[in-house]
């Protein structure tokens, strides 16, 4: 990460936010994505409060410190964004990128009692052995203790389903984290749609699920290609997205 250009991080994060809106992974002007800046573990980029993700530009992103102070940028940071993201970045040094959303199908699984991501689709198998669940809902994350608690739950996992709330996905890069976020929602969508048939889910045996997950592990090139394609589309369809003004 030390060799990553900060402007490229800005472009990647702005692209991920724009495409989260296009993919329907957003909710109003809520939710937040962050990435730790190279060489400065106590600082990270995050989307500002009050802007719809479909209008965010490279120049709208904020640089904040671990105390929630805005060091660069013309907007403000949303309080729950700071408490959730700063705590996770501090608790998990390898959590270079953190994405929190209320995307519909994944959130639906957090609302249904005892519902979990089942190993029933190929997309779901991407997350075999990488998922944790927070079973208690404590209201809005408006203090450091709540953010730290969520960070502890994420330790050893890349995905955390938050009871009655949404999901947190963390990863080693913006591309990998966004790719996981996208495919997690697809897996939850497929499962939810299958459940509406009233038929039992066709669960993949653990041995095959584990093998398939290993085959999918480390697909950083595929994730990078996914994000690169999304940036090309934005360049054609919404060139203002890359503005630094």
C-alpha positions as a LaTeX table, in Angstrom:
\begin{tabular}{lrrr}
\hline
Residue & $x$ (\AA) & $y$ (\AA) & $z$ (\AA) \\
\hline
Unk1 & 0.00 & 0.00 & 0.00 \\
Unk2 & 2.93 & 2.34 & 0.62 \\
Unk3 & 3.49 & 2.71 & $-3.12$ \\
Unk4 & $-0.13$ & 3.53 & $-3.89$ \\
Unk5 & $-0.73$ & 7.04 & $-5.20$ \\
Unk6 & $-3.18$ & 8.99 & $-3.04$ \\
Unk7 & $-4.90$ & 10.45 & $-6.09$ \\
Unk8 & $-5.48$ & 6.94 & $-7.39$ \\
Unk9 & $-7.03$ & 6.03 & $-4.02$ \\
Unk10 & $-9.32$ & 9.04 & $-4.37$ \\
Unk11 & $-10.35$ & 7.93 & $-7.85$ \\
Unk12 & $-10.93$ & 4.35 & $-6.74$ \\
Unk13 & $-13.01$ & 5.37 & $-3.73$ \\
Unk14 & $-15.09$ & 7.89 & $-5.68$ \\
Unk15 & $-15.71$ & 5.27 & $-8.36$ \\
Unk16 & $-16.75$ & 2.68 & $-5.77$ \\
Unk17 & $-19.21$ & 5.11 & $-4.20$ \\
Unk18 & $-20.70$ & 6.11 & $-7.56$ \\
Unk19 & $-21.12$ & 2.50 & $-8.60$ \\
Unk20 & $-22.52$ & 1.45 & $-5.25$ \\
Unk21 & $-25.34$ & 3.88 & $-6.06$ \\
Unk22 & $-25.71$ & 2.52 & $-9.59$ \\
Unk23 & $-25.80$ & $-1.04$ & $-8.28$ \\
Unk24 & $-28.39$ & $-0.12$ & $-5.64$ \\
Unk25 & $-26.09$ & $-0.80$ & $-2.70$ \\
Unk26 & $-26.60$ & 2.65 & $-1.15$ \\
Unk27 & $-29.31$ & 4.12 & 1.07 \\
Unk28 & $-30.14$ & 7.78 & 0.62 \\
Unk29 & $-27.15$ & 9.85 & 1.75 \\
Unk30 & $-26.27$ & 7.37 & 4.49 \\
Unk31 & $-23.54$ & 4.71 & 4.84 \\
Unk32 & $-19.83$ & 5.14 & 4.32 \\
Unk33 & $-16.66$ & 3.85 & 2.67 \\
Unk34 & $-13.16$ & 4.54 & 3.95 \\
Unk35 & $-9.56$ & 3.68 & 3.08 \\
Unk36 & $-6.40$ & 4.14 & 5.15 \\
Unk37 & $-3.84$ & 6.45 & 3.58 \\
Unk38 & $-0.41$ & 4.96 & 2.83 \\
Unk39 & 2.28 & 5.72 & 5.37 \\
Unk40 & $-0.19$ & 7.43 & 7.74 \\
Unk41 & $-2.20$ & 4.76 & 9.55 \\
Unk42 & $-3.99$ & 7.37 & 11.65 \\
Unk43 & $-5.48$ & 9.10 & 8.56 \\
Unk44 & $-7.99$ & 7.90 & 6.02 \\
Unk45 & $-10.20$ & 8.95 & 3.14 \\
Unk46 & $-13.95$ & 8.83 & 3.67 \\
Unk47 & $-17.07$ & 10.07 & 1.90 \\
Unk48 & $-18.62$ & 13.29 & 3.29 \\
Unk49 & $-21.92$ & 13.77 & 5.04 \\
Unk50 & $-24.85$ & 15.01 & 3.02 \\
Unk51 & $-23.87$ & 14.02 & $-0.51$ \\
Unk52 & $-25.65$ & 11.34 & $-2.52$ \\
Unk53 & $-23.17$ & 8.76 & $-3.72$ \\
Unk54 & $-24.23$ & 9.29 & $-7.32$ \\
Unk55 & $-22.93$ & 12.89 & $-7.19$ \\
Unk56 & $-19.67$ & 12.39 & $-5.28$ \\
Unk57 & $-16.51$ & 13.47 & $-7.07$ \\
Unk58 & $-12.85$ & 12.81 & $-6.38$ \\
Unk59 & $-12.57$ & 16.29 & $-4.84$ \\
Unk60 & $-15.48$ & 15.72 & $-2.44$ \\
Unk61 & $-13.69$ & 13.01 & $-0.44$ \\
Unk62 & $-12.38$ & 13.94 & 3.00 \\
Unk63 & $-9.11$ & 13.20 & 4.74 \\
Unk64 & $-9.83$ & 12.66 & 8.44 \\
Unk65 & $-7.69$ & 11.66 & 11.40 \\
Unk66 & $-8.41$ & 9.04 & 14.05 \\
Unk67 & $-10.23$ & 11.65 & 16.15 \\
Unk68 & $-12.70$ & 12.48 & 13.38 \\
Unk69 & $-11.15$ & 15.86 & 12.55 \\
Unk70 & $-11.34$ & 16.83 & 8.88 \\
Unk71 & $-7.80$ & 17.55 & 7.69 \\
Unk72 & $-8.62$ & 18.01 & 4.00 \\
Unk73 & $-11.92$ & 18.71 & 2.32 \\
Unk74 & $-14.77$ & 21.21 & 2.23 \\
Unk75 & $-17.47$ & 19.01 & 3.77 \\
Unk76 & $-18.17$ & 17.44 & 7.16 \\
Unk77 & $-17.90$ & 13.81 & 8.24 \\
Unk78 & $-20.96$ & 11.90 & 9.49 \\
Unk79 & $-20.52$ & 10.96 & 13.20 \\
Unk80 & $-21.35$ & 7.24 & 12.92 \\
Unk81 & $-18.95$ & 7.01 & 9.99 \\
Unk82 & $-16.10$ & 8.18 & 12.19 \\
Unk83 & $-16.93$ & 5.95 & 15.14 \\
Unk84 & $-17.40$ & 2.80 & 13.04 \\
Unk85 & $-14.54$ & 3.24 & 10.60 \\
Unk86 & $-11.87$ & 4.73 & 12.83 \\
Unk87 & $-12.35$ & 1.96 & 15.41 \\
Unk88 & $-12.11$ & $-0.80$ & 12.80 \\
Unk89 & $-9.05$ & 0.73 & 11.16 \\
Unk90 & $-7.37$ & 1.01 & 14.57 \\
Unk91 & $-8.34$ & $-2.47$ & 15.75 \\
Unk92 & $-7.47$ & $-4.26$ & 12.51 \\
Unk93 & $-4.22$ & $-3.07$ & 10.90 \\
Unk94 & $-4.92$ & $-5.16$ & 7.78 \\
Unk95 & $-8.32$ & $-3.49$ & 7.30 \\
Unk96 & $-7.03$ & $-1.03$ & 4.72 \\
Unk97 & $-10.51$ & $-0.45$ & 3.29 \\
Unk98 & $-13.82$ & $-0.59$ & 5.16 \\
Unk99 & $-17.26$ & $-0.40$ & 3.54 \\
Unk100 & $-20.53$ & $-0.19$ & 5.49 \\
Unk101 & $-23.89$ & $-0.34$ & 3.71 \\
Unk102 & $-27.55$ & $-1.09$ & 4.27 \\
Unk103 & $-27.76$ & $-2.84$ & 0.87 \\
Unk104 & $-31.21$ & $-4.45$ & 0.60 \\
Unk105 & $-30.71$ & $-8.20$ & 0.29 \\
Unk106 & $-27.84$ & $-8.48$ & 2.76 \\
Unk107 & $-29.74$ & $-6.29$ & 5.21 \\
Unk108 & $-32.82$ & $-8.49$ & 4.77 \\
Unk109 & $-30.80$ & $-11.40$ & 6.16 \\
Unk110 & $-29.91$ & $-9.31$ & 9.23 \\
Unk111 & $-33.62$ & $-8.69$ & 9.89 \\
Unk112 & $-34.92$ & $-12.26$ & 9.57 \\
Unk113 & $-34.46$ & $-14.25$ & 12.77 \\
Unk114 & $-31.67$ & $-16.85$ & 12.57 \\
Unk115 & $-31.05$ & $-16.07$ & 8.89 \\
Unk116 & $-27.48$ & $-16.45$ & 7.70 \\
Unk117 & $-25.65$ & $-16.54$ & 4.40 \\
Unk118 & $-26.03$ & $-20.15$ & 3.27 \\
Unk119 & $-23.50$ & $-22.00$ & 1.11 \\
Unk120 & $-26.08$ & $-22.44$ & $-1.61$ \\
Unk121 & $-24.75$ & $-20.41$ & $-4.56$ \\
Unk122 & $-21.37$ & $-20.08$ & $-6.19$ \\
Unk123 & $-21.28$ & $-16.40$ & $-5.23$ \\
Unk124 & $-21.87$ & $-17.32$ & $-1.58$ \\
Unk125 & $-18.94$ & $-19.75$ & $-1.64$ \\
Unk126 & $-16.62$ & $-16.79$ & $-2.22$ \\
Unk127 & $-17.25$ & $-15.95$ & 1.45 \\
Unk128 & $-16.92$ & $-19.41$ & 2.98 \\
Unk129 & $-15.00$ & $-19.07$ & 6.25 \\
Unk130 & $-14.92$ & $-15.27$ & 6.00 \\
Unk131 & $-18.22$ & $-14.24$ & 7.62 \\
Unk132 & $-19.13$ & $-13.20$ & 11.17 \\
Unk133 & $-22.44$ & $-12.18$ & 12.74 \\
Unk134 & $-23.32$ & $-9.53$ & 15.31 \\
Unk135 & $-26.46$ & $-10.80$ & 17.02 \\
Unk136 & $-27.29$ & $-7.76$ & 19.16 \\
Unk137 & $-28.47$ & $-4.34$ & 17.99 \\
Unk138 & $-27.41$ & $-1.42$ & 20.22 \\
Unk139 & $-28.77$ & 1.58 & 18.30 \\
Unk140 & $-26.67$ & 4.09 & 16.37 \\
Unk141 & $-22.89$ & 3.80 & 16.64 \\
Unk142 & $-22.32$ & 7.18 & 18.28 \\
Unk143 & $-19.43$ & 6.37 & 20.57 \\
Unk144 & $-15.98$ & 4.84 & 20.37 \\
Unk145 & $-16.99$ & 1.82 & 22.46 \\
Unk146 & $-19.60$ & 0.72 & 19.92 \\
Unk147 & $-17.16$ & 1.09 & 17.04 \\
Unk148 & $-14.54$ & $-0.89$ & 18.94 \\
Unk149 & $-17.08$ & $-3.62$ & 19.69 \\
Unk150 & $-17.87$ & $-3.98$ & 16.00 \\
Unk151 & $-14.16$ & $-4.03$ & 15.15 \\
Unk152 & $-13.66$ & $-6.89$ & 17.62 \\
Unk153 & $-16.47$ & $-8.85$ & 15.96 \\
Unk154 & $-14.73$ & $-8.44$ & 12.59 \\
Unk155 & $-11.44$ & $-9.87$ & 13.81 \\
Unk156 & $-10.65$ & $-12.99$ & 11.76 \\
Unk157 & $-13.42$ & $-12.25$ & 9.24 \\
Unk158 & $-13.90$ & $-10.02$ & 6.21 \\
Unk159 & $-17.68$ & $-9.63$ & 6.42 \\
Unk160 & $-19.81$ & $-8.74$ & 9.42 \\
Unk161 & $-23.61$ & $-8.99$ & 9.32 \\
Unk162 & $-25.04$ & $-6.47$ & 11.82 \\
Unk163 & $-28.30$ & $-7.52$ & 13.47 \\
Unk164 & $-31.23$ & $-5.37$ & 12.29 \\
Unk165 & $-28.84$ & $-3.06$ & 10.48 \\
Unk166 & $-26.63$ & $-3.90$ & 7.50 \\
Unk167 & $-23.15$ & $-5.19$ & 6.75 \\
Unk168 & $-19.51$ & $-4.19$ & 7.07 \\
Unk169 & $-16.96$ & $-5.49$ & 4.58 \\
Unk170 & $-13.24$ & $-4.92$ & 4.99 \\
Unk171 & $-10.32$ & $-5.72$ & 2.72 \\
Unk172 & $-6.78$ & $-5.08$ & 1.53 \\
Unk173 & $-7.73$ & $-2.62$ & $-1.21$ \\
Unk174 & $-10.67$ & $-0.62$ & $-2.51$ \\
Unk175 & $-10.99$ & $-2.89$ & $-5.53$ \\
Unk176 & $-11.08$ & $-6.11$ & $-3.50$ \\
Unk177 & $-13.43$ & $-4.72$ & $-0.86$ \\
Unk178 & $-15.86$ & $-3.30$ & $-3.42$ \\
Unk179 & $-15.78$ & $-6.53$ & $-5.42$ \\
Unk180 & $-16.63$ & $-8.45$ & $-2.23$ \\
Unk181 & $-19.42$ & $-6.01$ & $-1.41$ \\
Unk182 & $-20.96$ & $-6.44$ & $-4.85$ \\
Unk183 & $-20.80$ & $-10.23$ & $-4.85$ \\
Unk184 & $-22.01$ & $-10.45$ & $-1.25$ \\
Unk185 & $-25.18$ & $-8.61$ & $-2.22$ \\
Unk186 & $-25.61$ & $-10.87$ & $-5.25$ \\
Unk187 & $-25.24$ & $-13.97$ & $-3.07$ \\
Unk188 & $-27.81$ & $-12.61$ & $-0.60$ \\
Unk189 & $-30.15$ & $-11.73$ & $-3.47$ \\
Unk190 & $-29.95$ & $-15.22$ & $-4.97$ \\
Unk191 & $-30.56$ & $-16.80$ & $-1.58$ \\
Unk192 & $-33.52$ & $-14.54$ & $-0.79$ \\
Unk193 & $-35.10$ & $-15.17$ & $-4.18$ \\
Unk194 & $-34.61$ & $-18.92$ & $-3.83$ \\
Unk195 & $-36.24$ & $-18.85$ & $-0.40$ \\
Unk196 & $-39.38$ & $-17.26$ & $-1.88$ \\
Unk197 & $-39.99$ & $-20.46$ & $-3.87$ \\
Unk198 & $-40.69$ & $-22.34$ & $-0.64$ \\
Unk199 & $-38.31$ & $-25.07$ & $-1.75$ \\
Unk200 & $-35.36$ & $-26.15$ & 0.40 \\
Unk201 & $-32.03$ & $-24.58$ & $-0.47$ \\
Unk202 & $-29.52$ & $-26.81$ & $-2.24$ \\
Unk203 & $-26.63$ & $-26.53$ & 0.24 \\
Unk204 & $-23.12$ & $-27.22$ & $-1.06$ \\
Unk205 & $-21.20$ & $-29.71$ & 1.15 \\
Unk206 & $-18.49$ & $-28.14$ & 3.32 \\
Unk207 & $-15.66$ & $-29.95$ & 1.53 \\
Unk208 & $-16.68$ & $-28.57$ & $-1.85$ \\
Unk209 & $-17.48$ & $-25.14$ & $-0.40$ \\
Unk210 & $-14.02$ & $-24.97$ & 1.18 \\
Unk211 & $-12.36$ & $-26.07$ & $-2.08$ \\
Unk212 & $-14.30$ & $-23.53$ & $-4.14$ \\
Unk213 & $-13.51$ & $-20.74$ & $-1.68$ \\
Unk214 & $-9.81$ & $-21.59$ & $-2.00$ \\
Unk215 & $-10.12$ & $-21.44$ & $-5.79$ \\
Unk216 & $-11.62$ & $-17.96$ & $-5.51$ \\
Unk217 & $-9.20$ & $-16.67$ & $-2.87$ \\
Unk218 & $-6.87$ & $-13.88$ & $-3.87$ \\
Unk219 & $-8.79$ & $-12.83$ & $-6.97$ \\
Unk220 & $-7.20$ & $-9.39$ & $-6.76$ \\
Unk221 & $-6.69$ & $-9.19$ & $-10.51$ \\
Unk222 & $-10.37$ & $-9.88$ & $-11.18$ \\
Unk223 & $-11.36$ & $-7.27$ & $-8.61$ \\
Unk224 & $-8.97$ & $-4.74$ & $-10.15$ \\
Unk225 & $-10.39$ & $-5.42$ & $-13.61$ \\
Unk226 & $-13.93$ & $-4.95$ & $-12.27$ \\
Unk227 & $-13.08$ & $-1.52$ & $-10.82$ \\
Unk228 & $-11.12$ & $-0.49$ & $-13.90$ \\
Unk229 & $-14.13$ & $-1.27$ & $-16.10$ \\
Unk230 & $-16.37$ & 0.83 & $-13.84$ \\
Unk231 & $-13.98$ & 3.78 & $-14.08$ \\
Unk232 & $-14.00$ & 3.55 & $-17.88$ \\
Unk233 & $-17.79$ & 3.66 & $-17.91$ \\
Unk234 & $-17.82$ & 6.71 & $-15.62$ \\
Unk235 & $-15.27$ & 8.43 & $-17.86$ \\
Unk236 & $-17.68$ & 8.00 & $-20.78$ \\
Unk237 & $-20.99$ & 8.63 & $-19.05$ \\
Unk238 & $-20.22$ & 11.00 & $-16.17$ \\
Unk239 & $-16.77$ & 12.58 & $-16.70$ \\
Unk240 & $-17.36$ & 15.08 & $-13.87$ \\
Unk241 & $-16.83$ & 12.23 & $-11.38$ \\
Unk242 & $-13.03$ & 12.68 & $-11.62$ \\
Unk243 & $-13.10$ & 16.41 & $-10.83$ \\
Unk244 & $-10.80$ & 17.55 & $-8.02$ \\
Unk245 & $-12.42$ & 20.97 & $-7.80$ \\
\hline
\end{tabular}
